[in-house]
Every structure is written in structure tokens, then in C-alpha cells.
Amino acid sequence: MNESTTLNEFPAGQRFGAGFFGIFLMCFGMPFTLTPLLILPEALGVGDVFLSIFMICFCIPFLLAGLAVQYFGFASLRVALFPNSVKARKALTNWNSDVADKPHSVNDAVNYFNSESPAEQRLETKTINDEKSENFWDSVDVKSD
């Protein structure tokens, strides 16, 4: 395994959570992966060509979904077992690589949580607009001829 000393090690609680979640995902994806093995022998044994083609096409999404869930479970389990492995972290961060490459500090989190939320910003602009005019018709310009 490729070890890097610059990466911080995960705490034991996060490693346990990642390992438990990885095992859960691998077990959850197993029935979807095994569905074609349970359906196809019966469908191919009937002898009807159209039913066989339909059942093969029906089983492909189950197989792909099961393998995808198992892949993410395996990646999570690999991070739990080898937290400093560059290859293990890269497997989880490939989907959002621009965020993973940025260094994060404690000040970034403090500034994020201290800033106003979009709902608070909208409420502030609404109160400013409400103070400008009391009635709807006050903002209408009337031409006097």
C-alpha cells in the first residue's frame, strides 16, 4: 500500500463507521448481484427466445446496480482498513475531485457556519424592501395629464 505521511489518520470512530458502512453496502448489493443467477436459468430453460431475451435485458440493471453498490462498499471498507492509502482515498474522491484537492482548515469551517444562510439573506433583503414602501400602489408612477 502507498503510505503518505502528509495525510491525517482518521479517528477510530470514523474508521469503524466507514468499515461498518462498507460491510453494509457489500451485503446490501449482494442480492442485486445474484438476481441474474437466480432468474436466468429458469428463463433460459423454458425455450422461448423472446422470453429469454427479455429476461436477460431485465437482469442487466440488477447486476449493474448490485456491482456499483458493492464497489462503493468495498471502497469504504478499504478506506477503513487502510486510512493513509492514497489509492483508497482516491477511489472515494474521484467523484468530487475538485473539493478533495483543496486544503481545508478550521477557519474555513468557522467562516462557513458563521456566515448567513441564503434564507437569512432573503429575509434581510425582504425587510429592506418592505421599509421602502408601505403599500403596493406607492411604487406605481401615475402620469398626470
Coordinates of C-alpha atoms in Angstrom, one line a residue:
M1 CA 0.0 0.0 0.0
N2 CA 1.1 3.5 -0.7
E3 CA 1.5 5.3 2.6
S4 CA 1.7 9.1 2.8
T5 CA 2.8 10.9 5.9
T6 CA 1.0 14.2 4.9
L7 CA -2.5 12.7 5.2
N8 CA -4.1 12.8 8.6
E9 CA -5.2 9.5 10.0
F10 CA -8.9 9.0 10.6
P11 CA -10.1 8.7 14.2
A12 CA -11.1 5.2 15.3
G13 CA -14.8 6.1 15.3
Q14 CA -14.8 7.3 11.7
R15 CA -12.8 4.2 10.7
F16 CA -15.3 1.9 12.4
G17 CA -18.2 3.8 10.8
A18 CA -16.6 3.5 7.4
G19 CA -16.0 -0.2 7.9
F20 CA -19.5 -0.9 9.1
F21 CA -21.0 1.1 6.2
G22 CA -18.7 -0.7 3.7
I23 CA -19.8 -4.1 5.0
F24 CA -23.5 -3.0 5.0
L25 CA -23.2 -1.8 1.3
M26 CA -21.5 -5.0 0.3
C27 CA -24.2 -7.1 1.9
F28 CA -27.0 -4.9 0.5
G29 CA -25.6 -5.1 -3.1
M30 CA -25.2 -8.9 -3.0
P31 CA -28.9 -9.8 -3.7
F32 CA -29.0 -7.5 -6.6
T33 CA -25.8 -9.0 -8.0
L34 CA -27.1 -12.6 -7.5
T35 CA -30.6 -11.9 -9.1
P36 CA -29.5 -12.8 -12.6
L37 CA -28.1 -16.1 -11.3
L38 CA -31.4 -16.9 -9.8
I39 CA -33.6 -15.8 -12.7
L40 CA -31.7 -16.7 -15.9
P41 CA -31.5 -20.5 -15.5
E42 CA -35.3 -20.7 -15.3
A43 CA -35.9 -18.2 -18.1
L44 CA -33.4 -19.9 -20.5
G45 CA -34.8 -23.4 -19.7
V46 CA -38.2 -22.5 -20.9
G47 CA -37.1 -22.5 -24.5
D48 CA -38.9 -19.3 -25.6
V49 CA -36.5 -17.0 -27.4
F50 CA -38.4 -13.8 -26.7
L51 CA -38.8 -14.5 -23.0
S52 CA -35.1 -15.4 -22.8
I53 CA -34.1 -12.1 -24.4
F54 CA -36.5 -10.1 -22.2
M55 CA -35.2 -11.8 -19.0
I56 CA -31.5 -11.2 -20.0
C57 CA -32.3 -7.5 -20.6
F58 CA -34.3 -7.4 -17.4
C59 CA -31.4 -8.8 -15.3
I60 CA -28.7 -6.4 -16.6
P61 CA -29.8 -3.4 -14.5
F62 CA -29.9 -5.5 -11.4
L63 CA -26.4 -6.8 -12.0
L64 CA -25.0 -3.3 -12.7
A65 CA -26.7 -1.7 -9.6
G66 CA -25.5 -4.5 -7.4
L67 CA -22.0 -4.3 -8.6
A68 CA -22.0 -0.5 -8.2
V69 CA -23.2 -0.7 -4.6
Q70 CA -20.7 -3.4 -3.8
Y71 CA -17.9 -1.3 -5.4
F72 CA -18.7 1.7 -3.1
G73 CA -18.9 -0.6 -0.1
F74 CA -15.5 -2.1 -1.0
A75 CA -14.0 1.4 -1.4
S76 CA -15.4 2.4 2.0
L77 CA -14.1 -0.7 3.6
R78 CA -10.7 -0.1 2.0
V79 CA -10.5 3.4 3.5
A80 CA -11.5 2.0 6.9
L81 CA -8.7 -0.7 6.8
F82 CA -6.0 1.5 5.2
P83 CA -6.8 5.1 6.0
N84 CA -3.5 6.5 4.8
S85 CA -3.6 4.7 1.4
V86 CA -3.6 7.2 -1.4
K87 CA -5.3 4.7 -3.7
A88 CA -8.1 4.1 -1.2
R89 CA -8.7 7.8 -0.8
K90 CA -8.6 8.4 -4.5
A91 CA -11.3 5.8 -5.0
L92 CA -13.7 7.7 -2.8
T93 CA -12.8 11.2 -4.0
N94 CA -12.8 10.6 -7.8
W95 CA -16.4 11.8 -8.0
N96 CA -15.7 15.1 -6.4
S97 CA -12.0 15.7 -7.1
D98 CA -12.1 19.5 -7.1
V99 CA -13.2 19.5 -3.5
A100 CA -10.8 16.8 -2.4
D101 CA -7.8 18.6 -3.8
K102 CA -8.4 21.8 -1.8
P103 CA -6.8 22.0 1.6
H104 CA -9.4 22.7 4.3
S105 CA -8.7 24.5 7.5
V106 CA -10.6 25.1 10.7
N107 CA -11.1 28.7 9.8
D108 CA -13.0 27.7 6.6
A109 CA -15.5 25.7 8.7
V110 CA -15.8 28.6 11.2
N111 CA -16.4 31.1 8.5
Y112 CA -18.9 28.8 6.8
F113 CA -21.0 28.3 9.9
N114 CA -20.8 32.0 11.0
S115 CA -22.0 33.3 7.6
E116 CA -25.6 34.0 6.9
S117 CA -27.6 31.3 5.2
P118 CA -29.5 32.0 2.0
A119 CA -32.8 32.1 3.8
E120 CA -31.4 34.7 6.3
Q121 CA -30.1 36.8 3.4
R122 CA -33.5 36.7 1.6
L123 CA -35.3 37.7 4.8
E124 CA -32.9 40.7 5.2
T125 CA -33.5 41.9 1.7
K126 CA -37.2 41.5 2.1
T127 CA -37.3 43.6 5.2
I128 CA -35.3 46.3 3.4
N129 CA -37.7 46.3 0.5
D130 CA -40.7 46.4 2.9
E131 CA -39.3 49.5 4.6
K132 CA -39.1 51.4 1.3
S133 CA -42.8 51.4 0.6
E134 CA -45.8 50.6 2.8
N135 CA -48.3 49.9 0.0
F136 CA -48.2 48.3 -3.3
W137 CA -49.6 51.4 -5.1
D138 CA -46.8 53.6 -3.7
S139 CA -44.4 52.2 -6.2
V140 CA -46.7 52.9 -9.2
D141 CA -45.9 56.1 -11.2
V142 CA -49.0 57.8 -12.3
K143 CA -48.8 60.2 -15.2
S144 CA -51.0 63.3 -14.7
D145 CA -52.1 64.9 -18.0

